Coordinates of C-alpha atoms and ligand atoms in Angstrom, one line a residue:
X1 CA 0.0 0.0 0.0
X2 CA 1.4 3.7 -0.9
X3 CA 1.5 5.6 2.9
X4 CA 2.4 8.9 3.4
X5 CA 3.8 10.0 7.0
X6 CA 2.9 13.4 7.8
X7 CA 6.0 14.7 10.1
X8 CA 9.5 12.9 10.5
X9 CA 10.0 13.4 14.3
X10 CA 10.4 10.7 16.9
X11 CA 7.0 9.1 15.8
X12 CA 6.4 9.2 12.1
X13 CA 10.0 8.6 11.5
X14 CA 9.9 5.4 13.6
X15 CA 6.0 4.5 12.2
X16 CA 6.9 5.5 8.6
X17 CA 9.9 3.0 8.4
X18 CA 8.7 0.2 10.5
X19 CA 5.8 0.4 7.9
X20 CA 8.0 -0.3 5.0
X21 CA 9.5 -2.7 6.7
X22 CA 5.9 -4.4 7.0
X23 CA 6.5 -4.3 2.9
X24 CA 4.1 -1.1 2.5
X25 CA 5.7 1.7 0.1
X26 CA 5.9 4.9 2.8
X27 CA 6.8 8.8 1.4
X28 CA 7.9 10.5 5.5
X29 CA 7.2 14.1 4.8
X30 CA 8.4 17.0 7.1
X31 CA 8.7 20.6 6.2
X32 CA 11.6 20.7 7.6
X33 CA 13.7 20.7 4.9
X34 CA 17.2 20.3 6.9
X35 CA 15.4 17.1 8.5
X36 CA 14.2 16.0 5.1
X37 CA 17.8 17.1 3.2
X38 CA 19.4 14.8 6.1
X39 CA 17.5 12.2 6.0
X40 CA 18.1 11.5 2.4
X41 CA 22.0 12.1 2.8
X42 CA 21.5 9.0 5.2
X43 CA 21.9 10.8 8.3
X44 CA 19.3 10.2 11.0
X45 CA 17.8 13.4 12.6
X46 CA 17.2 11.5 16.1
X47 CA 18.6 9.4 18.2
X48 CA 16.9 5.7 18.7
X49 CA 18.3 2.6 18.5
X50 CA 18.1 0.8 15.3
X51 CA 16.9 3.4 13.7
X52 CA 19.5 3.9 11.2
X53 CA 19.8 0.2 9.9
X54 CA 15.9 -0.1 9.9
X55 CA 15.8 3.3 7.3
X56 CA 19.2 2.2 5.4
X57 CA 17.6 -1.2 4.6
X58 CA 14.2 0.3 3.4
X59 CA 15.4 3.4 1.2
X60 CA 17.8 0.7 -0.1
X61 CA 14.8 -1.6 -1.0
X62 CA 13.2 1.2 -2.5
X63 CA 10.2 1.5 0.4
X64 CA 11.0 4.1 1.9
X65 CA 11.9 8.2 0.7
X66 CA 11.6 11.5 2.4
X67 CA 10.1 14.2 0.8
X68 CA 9.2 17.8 1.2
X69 CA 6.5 17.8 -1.1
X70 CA 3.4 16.4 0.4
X71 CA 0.9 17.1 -2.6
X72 CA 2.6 14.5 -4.3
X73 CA 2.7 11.7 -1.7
X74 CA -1.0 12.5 -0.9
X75 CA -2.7 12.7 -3.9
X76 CA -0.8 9.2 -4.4
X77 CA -1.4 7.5 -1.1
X78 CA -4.4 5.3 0.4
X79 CA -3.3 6.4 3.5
X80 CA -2.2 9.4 5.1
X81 CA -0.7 9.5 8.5
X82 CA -0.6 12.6 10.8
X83 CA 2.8 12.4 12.9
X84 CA 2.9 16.3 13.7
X85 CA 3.6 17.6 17.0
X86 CA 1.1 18.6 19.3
X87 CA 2.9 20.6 22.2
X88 CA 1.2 22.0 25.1
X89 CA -0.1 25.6 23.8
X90 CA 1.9 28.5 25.8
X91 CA -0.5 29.9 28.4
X92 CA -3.3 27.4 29.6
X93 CA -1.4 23.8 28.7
X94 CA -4.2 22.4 26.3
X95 CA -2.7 20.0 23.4
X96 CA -2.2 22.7 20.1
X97 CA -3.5 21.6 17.4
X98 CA -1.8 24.0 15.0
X99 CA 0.2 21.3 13.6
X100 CA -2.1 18.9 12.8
X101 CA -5.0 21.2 11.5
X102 CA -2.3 22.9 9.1
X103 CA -1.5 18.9 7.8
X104 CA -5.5 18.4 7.6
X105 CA -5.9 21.4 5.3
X106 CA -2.6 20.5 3.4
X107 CA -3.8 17.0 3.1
X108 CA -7.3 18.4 2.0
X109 CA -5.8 19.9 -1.2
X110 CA -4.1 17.2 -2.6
X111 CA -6.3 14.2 -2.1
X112 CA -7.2 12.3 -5.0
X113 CA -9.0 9.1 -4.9
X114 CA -10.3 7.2 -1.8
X115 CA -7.9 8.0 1.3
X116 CA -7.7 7.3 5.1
X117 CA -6.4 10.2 7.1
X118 CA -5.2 8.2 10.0
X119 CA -3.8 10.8 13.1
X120 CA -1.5 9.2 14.8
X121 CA -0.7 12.2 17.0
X122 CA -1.7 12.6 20.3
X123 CA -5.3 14.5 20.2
X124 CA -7.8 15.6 22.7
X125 CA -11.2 13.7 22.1
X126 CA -13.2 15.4 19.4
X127 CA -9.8 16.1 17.0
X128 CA -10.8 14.1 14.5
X129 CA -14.6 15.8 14.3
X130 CA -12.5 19.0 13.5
X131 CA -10.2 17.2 11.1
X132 CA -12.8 16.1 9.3
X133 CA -14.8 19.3 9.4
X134 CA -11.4 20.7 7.8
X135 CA -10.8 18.8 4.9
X136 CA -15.0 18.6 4.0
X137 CA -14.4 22.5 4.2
X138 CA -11.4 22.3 1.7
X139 CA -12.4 19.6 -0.5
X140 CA -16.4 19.3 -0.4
X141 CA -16.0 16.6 -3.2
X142 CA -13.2 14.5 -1.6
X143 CA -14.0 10.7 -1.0
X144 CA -12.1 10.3 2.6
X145 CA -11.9 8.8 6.3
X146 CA -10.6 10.0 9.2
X147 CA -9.6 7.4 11.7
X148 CA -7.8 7.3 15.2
X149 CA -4.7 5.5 15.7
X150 CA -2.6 6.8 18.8
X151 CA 0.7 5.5 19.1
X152 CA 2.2 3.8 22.4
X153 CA 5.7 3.2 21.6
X154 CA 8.3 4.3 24.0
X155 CA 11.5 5.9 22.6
X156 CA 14.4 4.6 22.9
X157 CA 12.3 0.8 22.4
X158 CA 10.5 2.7 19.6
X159 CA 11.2 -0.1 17.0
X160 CA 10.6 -3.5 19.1
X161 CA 7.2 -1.3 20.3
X162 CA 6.2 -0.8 17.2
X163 CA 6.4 -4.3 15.7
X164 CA 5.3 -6.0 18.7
X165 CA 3.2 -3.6 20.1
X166 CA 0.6 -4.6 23.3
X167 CA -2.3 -3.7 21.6
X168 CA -3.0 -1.5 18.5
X169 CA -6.2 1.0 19.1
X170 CA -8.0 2.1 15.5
X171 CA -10.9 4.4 16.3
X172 CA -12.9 4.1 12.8
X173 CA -16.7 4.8 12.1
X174 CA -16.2 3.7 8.4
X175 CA -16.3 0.2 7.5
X176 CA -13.7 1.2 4.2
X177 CA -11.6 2.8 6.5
X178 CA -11.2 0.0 8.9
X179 CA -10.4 -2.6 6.1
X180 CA -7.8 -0.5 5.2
X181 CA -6.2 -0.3 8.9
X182 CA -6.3 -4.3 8.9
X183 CA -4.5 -4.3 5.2
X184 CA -1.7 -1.9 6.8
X185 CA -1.3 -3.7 10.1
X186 CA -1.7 -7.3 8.4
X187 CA 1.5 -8.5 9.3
X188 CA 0.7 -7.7 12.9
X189 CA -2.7 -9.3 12.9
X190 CA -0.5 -12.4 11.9
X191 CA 1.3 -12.1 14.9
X192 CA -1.8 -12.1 16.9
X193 CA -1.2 -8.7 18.5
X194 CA -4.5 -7.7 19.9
X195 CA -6.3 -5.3 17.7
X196 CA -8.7 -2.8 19.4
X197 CA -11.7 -1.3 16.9
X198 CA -13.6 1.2 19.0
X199 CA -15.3 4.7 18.1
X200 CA -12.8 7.6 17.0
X201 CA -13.2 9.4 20.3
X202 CA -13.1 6.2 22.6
X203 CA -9.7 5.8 20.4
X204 CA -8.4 9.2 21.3
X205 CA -9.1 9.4 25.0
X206 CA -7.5 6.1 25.5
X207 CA -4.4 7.4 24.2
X208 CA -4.3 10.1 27.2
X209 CA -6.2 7.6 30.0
X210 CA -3.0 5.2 29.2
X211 CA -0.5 8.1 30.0
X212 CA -2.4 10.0 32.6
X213 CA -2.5 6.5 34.3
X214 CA 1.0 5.7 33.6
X215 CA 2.2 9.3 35.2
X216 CA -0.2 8.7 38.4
X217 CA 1.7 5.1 39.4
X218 CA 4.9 6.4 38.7
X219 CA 3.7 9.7 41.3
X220 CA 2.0 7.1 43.7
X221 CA 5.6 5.4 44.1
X222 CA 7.3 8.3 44.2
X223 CA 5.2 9.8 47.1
X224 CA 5.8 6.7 48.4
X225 CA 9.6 7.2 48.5
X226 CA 9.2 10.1 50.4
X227 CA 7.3 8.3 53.2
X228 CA 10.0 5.3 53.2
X229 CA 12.8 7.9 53.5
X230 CA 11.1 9.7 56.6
X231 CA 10.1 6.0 58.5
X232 CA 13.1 3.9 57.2
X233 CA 11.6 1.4 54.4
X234 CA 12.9 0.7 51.3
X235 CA 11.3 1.8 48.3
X236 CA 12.5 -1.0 46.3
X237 CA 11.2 -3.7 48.2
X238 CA 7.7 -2.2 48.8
X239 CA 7.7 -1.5 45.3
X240 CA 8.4 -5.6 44.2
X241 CA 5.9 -6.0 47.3
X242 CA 3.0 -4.5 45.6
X243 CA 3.9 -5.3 42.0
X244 CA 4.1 -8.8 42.1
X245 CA 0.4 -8.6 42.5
X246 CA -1.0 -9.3 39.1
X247 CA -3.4 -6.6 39.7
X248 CA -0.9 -4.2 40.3
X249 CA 2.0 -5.1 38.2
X250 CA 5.8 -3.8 38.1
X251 CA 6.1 -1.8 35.4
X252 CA 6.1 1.9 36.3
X253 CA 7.3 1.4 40.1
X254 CA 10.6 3.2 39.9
X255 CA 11.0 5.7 42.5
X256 CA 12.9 8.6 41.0
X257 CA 13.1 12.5 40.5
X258 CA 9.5 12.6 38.9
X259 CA 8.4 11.6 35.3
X260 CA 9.9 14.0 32.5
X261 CA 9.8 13.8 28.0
X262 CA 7.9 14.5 25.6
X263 CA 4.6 12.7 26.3
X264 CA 3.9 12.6 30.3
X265 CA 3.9 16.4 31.2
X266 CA 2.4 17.8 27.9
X267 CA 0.0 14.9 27.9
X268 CA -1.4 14.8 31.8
X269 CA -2.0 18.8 31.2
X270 CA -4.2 18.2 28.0
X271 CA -5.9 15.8 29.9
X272 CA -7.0 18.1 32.5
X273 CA -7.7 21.0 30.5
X274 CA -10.2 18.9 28.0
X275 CA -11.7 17.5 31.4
X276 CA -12.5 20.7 32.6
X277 CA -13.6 22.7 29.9
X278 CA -16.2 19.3 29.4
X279 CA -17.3 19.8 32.9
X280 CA -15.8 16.5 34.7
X281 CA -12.3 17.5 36.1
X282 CA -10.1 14.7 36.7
X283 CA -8.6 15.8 39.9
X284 CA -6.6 13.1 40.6
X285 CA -4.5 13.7 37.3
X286 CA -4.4 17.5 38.4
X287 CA -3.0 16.3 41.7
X288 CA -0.2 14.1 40.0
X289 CA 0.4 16.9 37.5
X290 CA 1.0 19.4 40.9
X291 CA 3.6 16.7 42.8
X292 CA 5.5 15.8 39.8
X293 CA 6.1 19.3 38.7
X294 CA 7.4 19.9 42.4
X295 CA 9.2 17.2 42.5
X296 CA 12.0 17.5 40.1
X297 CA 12.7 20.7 42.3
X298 CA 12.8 18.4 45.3
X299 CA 15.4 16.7 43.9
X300 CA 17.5 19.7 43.7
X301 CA 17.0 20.0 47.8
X302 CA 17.8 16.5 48.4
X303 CA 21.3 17.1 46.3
X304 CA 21.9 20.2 48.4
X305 CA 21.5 18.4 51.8
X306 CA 23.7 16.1 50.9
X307 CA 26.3 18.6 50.3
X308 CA 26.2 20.1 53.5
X309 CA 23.2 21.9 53.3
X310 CA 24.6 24.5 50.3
X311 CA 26.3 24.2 47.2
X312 CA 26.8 28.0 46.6
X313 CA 30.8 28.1 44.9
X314 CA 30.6 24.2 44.3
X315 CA 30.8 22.3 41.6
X316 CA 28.0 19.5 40.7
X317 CA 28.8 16.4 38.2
X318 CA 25.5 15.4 36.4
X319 CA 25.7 11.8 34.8
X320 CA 22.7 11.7 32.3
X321 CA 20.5 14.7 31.1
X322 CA 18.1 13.3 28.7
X323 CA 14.6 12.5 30.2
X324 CA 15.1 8.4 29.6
X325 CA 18.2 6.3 28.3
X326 CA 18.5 5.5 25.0
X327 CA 17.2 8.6 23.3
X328 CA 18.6 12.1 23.0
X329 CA 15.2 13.6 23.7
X330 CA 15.9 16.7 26.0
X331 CA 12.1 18.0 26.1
X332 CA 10.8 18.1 29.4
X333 CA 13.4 16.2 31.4
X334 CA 14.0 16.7 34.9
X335 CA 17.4 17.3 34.5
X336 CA 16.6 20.9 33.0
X337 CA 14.7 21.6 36.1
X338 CA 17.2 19.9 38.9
X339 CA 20.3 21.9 36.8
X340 CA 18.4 25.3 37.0
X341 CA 17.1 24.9 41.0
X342 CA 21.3 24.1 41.2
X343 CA 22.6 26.5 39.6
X344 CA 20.0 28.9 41.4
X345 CA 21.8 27.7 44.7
X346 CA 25.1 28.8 43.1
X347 CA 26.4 25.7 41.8
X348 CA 28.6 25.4 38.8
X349 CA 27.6 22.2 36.5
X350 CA 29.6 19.1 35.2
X351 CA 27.3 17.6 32.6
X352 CA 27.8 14.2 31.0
X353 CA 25.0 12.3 28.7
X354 CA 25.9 9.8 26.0
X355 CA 23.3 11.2 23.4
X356 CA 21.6 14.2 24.6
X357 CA 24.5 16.7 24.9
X358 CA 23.9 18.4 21.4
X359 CA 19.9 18.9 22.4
X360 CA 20.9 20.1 25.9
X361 CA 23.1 22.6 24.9
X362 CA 20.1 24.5 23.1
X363 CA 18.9 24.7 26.9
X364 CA 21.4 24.7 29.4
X365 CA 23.7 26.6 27.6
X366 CA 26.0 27.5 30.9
X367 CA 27.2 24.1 31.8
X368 CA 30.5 22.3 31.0
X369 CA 29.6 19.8 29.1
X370 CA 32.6 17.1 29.4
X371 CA 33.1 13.9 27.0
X372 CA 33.4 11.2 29.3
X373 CA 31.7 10.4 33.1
X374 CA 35.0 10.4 34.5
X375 CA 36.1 13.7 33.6
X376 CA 32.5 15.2 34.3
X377 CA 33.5 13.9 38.4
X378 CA 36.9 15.9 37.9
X379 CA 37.6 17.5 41.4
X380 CA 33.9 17.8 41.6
X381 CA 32.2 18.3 45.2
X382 CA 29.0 15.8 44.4
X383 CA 28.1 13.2 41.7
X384 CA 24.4 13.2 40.9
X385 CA 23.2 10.4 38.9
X386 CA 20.0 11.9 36.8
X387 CA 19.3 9.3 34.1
X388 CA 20.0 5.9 34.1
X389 CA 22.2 4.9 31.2
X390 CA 23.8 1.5 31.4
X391 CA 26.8 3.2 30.6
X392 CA 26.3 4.5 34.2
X393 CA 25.2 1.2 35.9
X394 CA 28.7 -0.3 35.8
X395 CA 31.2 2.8 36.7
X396 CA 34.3 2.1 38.1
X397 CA 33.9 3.4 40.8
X398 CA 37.2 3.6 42.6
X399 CA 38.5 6.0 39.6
X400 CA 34.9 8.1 40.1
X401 CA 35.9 7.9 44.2
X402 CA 39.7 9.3 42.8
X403 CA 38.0 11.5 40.7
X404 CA 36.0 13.7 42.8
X405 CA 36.7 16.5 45.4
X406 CA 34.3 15.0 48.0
X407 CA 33.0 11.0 47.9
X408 CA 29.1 12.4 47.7
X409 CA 27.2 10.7 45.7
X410 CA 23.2 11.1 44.9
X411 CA 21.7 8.7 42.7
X412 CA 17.9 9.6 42.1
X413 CA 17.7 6.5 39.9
X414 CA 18.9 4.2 42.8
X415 CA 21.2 1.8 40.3
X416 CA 23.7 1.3 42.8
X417 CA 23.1 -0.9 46.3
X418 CA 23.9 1.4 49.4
X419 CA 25.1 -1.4 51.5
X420 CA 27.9 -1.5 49.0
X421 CA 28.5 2.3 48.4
X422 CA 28.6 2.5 52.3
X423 CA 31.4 0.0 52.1
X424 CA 33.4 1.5 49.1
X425 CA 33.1 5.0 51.5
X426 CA 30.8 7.4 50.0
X427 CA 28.3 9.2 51.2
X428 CA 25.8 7.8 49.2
X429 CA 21.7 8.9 48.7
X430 CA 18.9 7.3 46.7
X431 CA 16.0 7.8 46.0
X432 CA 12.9 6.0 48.7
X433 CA 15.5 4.4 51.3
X434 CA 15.2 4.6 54.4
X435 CA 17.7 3.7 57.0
X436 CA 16.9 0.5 57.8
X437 CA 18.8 -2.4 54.8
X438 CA 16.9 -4.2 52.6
X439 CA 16.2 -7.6 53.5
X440 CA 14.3 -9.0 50.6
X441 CA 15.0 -11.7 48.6
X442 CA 12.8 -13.8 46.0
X443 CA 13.2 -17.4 46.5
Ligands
NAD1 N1 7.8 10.9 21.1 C1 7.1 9.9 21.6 O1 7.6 9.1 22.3 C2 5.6 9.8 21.3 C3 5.0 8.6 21.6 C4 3.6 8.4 21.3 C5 2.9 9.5 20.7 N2 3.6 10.7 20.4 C6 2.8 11.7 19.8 O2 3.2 11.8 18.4 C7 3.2 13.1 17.9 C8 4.5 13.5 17.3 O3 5.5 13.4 18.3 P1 7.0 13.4 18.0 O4 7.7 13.2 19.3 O5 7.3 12.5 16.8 O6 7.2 15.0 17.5 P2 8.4 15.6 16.7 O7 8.4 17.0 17.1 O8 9.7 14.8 16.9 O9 8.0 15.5 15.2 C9 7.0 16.2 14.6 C10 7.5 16.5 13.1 O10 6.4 17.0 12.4 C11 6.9 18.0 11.5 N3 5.8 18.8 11.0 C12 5.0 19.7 11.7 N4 4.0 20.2 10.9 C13 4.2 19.6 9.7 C14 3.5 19.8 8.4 N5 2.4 20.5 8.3 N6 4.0 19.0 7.4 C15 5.0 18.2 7.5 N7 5.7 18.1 8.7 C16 5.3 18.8 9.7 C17 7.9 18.7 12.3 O11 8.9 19.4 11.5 C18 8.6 17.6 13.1 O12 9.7 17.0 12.4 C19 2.8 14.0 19.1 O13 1.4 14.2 19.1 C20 3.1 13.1 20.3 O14 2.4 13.4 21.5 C21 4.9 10.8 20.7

């Protein structure tokens, strides 16, 4: 089938290739020509794991191109994806739509033939009403679908997400439509991923219900952190406590500085704005929203009690900057916020991250940014661990000891056991433990 991607970012760039990879013929269009120009020089304009052998092997086959020109891959295509962004609007945090209503009306004027506009960016409930309205306004006599397909995948696992996702949501009310969204996913059907049909706006909201929920377990263990620190549990071990009930489950129980990226915040504040303005506020996703935003700030106190109480003329190593490992996707992470309440202290910044130095820059321009995690601890009074790259999980630790003005280490990812961190003498501070050790251990 002939696809065209709509937007080249972290999404349709991922979507678009995996799709030729499924055998379908896929045009990515961005109009932004020095993503587009790279892209076709072979140079990918994000980092995400095998990301770059996935495209070389489809552009090579001949499935996959990157254009500028979106009349052409429309008016050509049965369907149409929209991967645009859909930042939180400056001022009152709802989801802006800019993006995709400019693609609708762009998309409008070059359909030609029977086409599926499938948005497979994140979009308040009622999104694709408007889209539709759109392109009905543009083109009265086009023959066309609009259908919801939010996207789950996690960067940094973008690829394995997208070909073996957990489910796959397609909110269609056209029976055309939705045999075209089996034909494209076909080689998933095969592998018996579960396939959810529902109504376009049931498809939408799930989309946000999934993150809103995903954002409120990882602030309900996080809260809980707090209480282990002050009454001297471990966060860890109530953490495998509860999620080894089935009803509970694992995922999403790390306690840590607070969730961060390009989904969680911009997504939870949507949320509450379209719940409001319909009347039903969700107030437990305000709440979460509230704690998480203080948090990351939190995190900046806990650093400056551990050195001493101030850290006014010292310097701070930061291992990790980007909101996750394994992407160099700077927006949102709590880094920015942690760095800034530091540097507000008086601190002076050591910054390591393996991929997300060239995107933090554009930020946090006042830092030293350092090549390696060794150098970053050079006569450095406190090593912060921010994101948990394995690069970071294995340090040696006796040349990071060497390394550093003062043995203080905060790790607000807790990757390293304290018992042992005790031992090797630093002064070491996670995240949720409390004094007393942790004694569990699954037989
Ligand atoms: N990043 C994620 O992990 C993730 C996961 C699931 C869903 N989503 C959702 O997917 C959507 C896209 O997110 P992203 O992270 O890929 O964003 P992104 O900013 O990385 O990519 C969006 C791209 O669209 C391009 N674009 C904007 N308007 C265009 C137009 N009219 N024509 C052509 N190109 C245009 C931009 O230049 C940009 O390259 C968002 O709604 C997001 O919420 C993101």
């Amino acid at each position: 089938m002939n696809i065209a991607m709509i937007g080249s970012g972290y999404v349709g760039l991922v979507s678009g290739a995996c799709l030729a990879d499924f055998g379908h013929t896929v045009v990515c269009i961005d109009n932004d020509e020095r993503k587009v120009d790279a892209l076709r020089a072979g140079k990918m304009p994000i980092f995400e794991p095998g990301l770059q052998h996935l495209v070389e092997s489809n552009v090579r086959q001949r499935r996959l191109s990157f254009s500028v020109d979106l009349k052409e891959a429309v008016a050509s295509s049965r369907a149409v994806f929209i991967a645009v962004g859909t930042p939180s609007r400056r001022g009152d945090g709802h989801a802006d739509l800019t993006y995709v209503y400019q693609a609708a009306r762009e998309i409008a004027a070059s359909l030609a033939g029977f086409a599926v506009i499938v948005t497979k960016s994140t979009v308040p409930v009622g999104t694709g009403d408007e889209v539709e309205r759109i392109i009905r306004e543009t083109r009265p006599d086009a023959d066309f679908a609009v259908v919801s397909n939010p996207e789950f995948l996690r960067e940094g696992a973008a690829i394995a997400d997208f070909k073996r996702p957990d489910r796959i949501v397609i909110g269609a009310e056209d029976k055309r439509a939705e045999a075209v969204m089996r034909e494209i996913y076909r080689p998933l059907y095969l592998n018996q991923a579960p396939f959810l049909f529902t109504g376009r706006r049931t498809a939408e909201l799930t989309k946000y219900a999934a993150n809103a929920f995903l954002a409120t377990k990882i602030t309900f263990i996080n809260e809980i952190a707090d209480l282990c620190e002050l009454t001297g549990a471990n966060v860890q071990d109530v953490a495998r406590g509860i999620g080894l009930d089935k009803r509970i489950g694992s995922k999403f129980l790390h306690a840590g500085p607070g969730y961060g990226g390009s989904c969680f915040p911009k997504d939870t504040q949507a949320l509450i704005k379209t719940a409001q303005d319909h009347g039903a506020p969700i107030r437990i996703v305000e709440e979460v929203a509230r704690i998480n935003d203080q948090r990351k700030r939190a995190m900046a106190r806990k650093v400056i009690a551990a050195c001493g109480g101030t850290v006014r003329g010292k310097t701070i190593a930061i291992l990790g900057l980007t909101f996750k490992p394994n992407t160099d996707d700077m927006r949102d992470s709590p880094a920015i916020s942690i760095i800034t309440a530091l540097k507000d202290g008086g601190a002076r910044i050591n910054a390591f991250d393996p991929e997300g130095m060239e995107q933090a820059r554009a930020l946090l321009a006042d830092l030293t940014y350092l090549s390696d995690p060794y150098s970053c601890c050079e006569k450095a009074d406190a090593l912060v661990i921010v994101t948990e790259w394995d690069a970071f999980r294995a340090l040696d630790l006796d040349r990071v000891k060497a390394a550093l003005a003062a043995p203080i280490l905060i790790d607000l990812r807790n990757i390293y056991d304290p018992e042992e961190m005790a031992r090797r003498g630093f002064a070491y501070s996670g995240v949720g433990l409390g004094t007393s050790q942790s004694k569990s251990a699954i037989a």
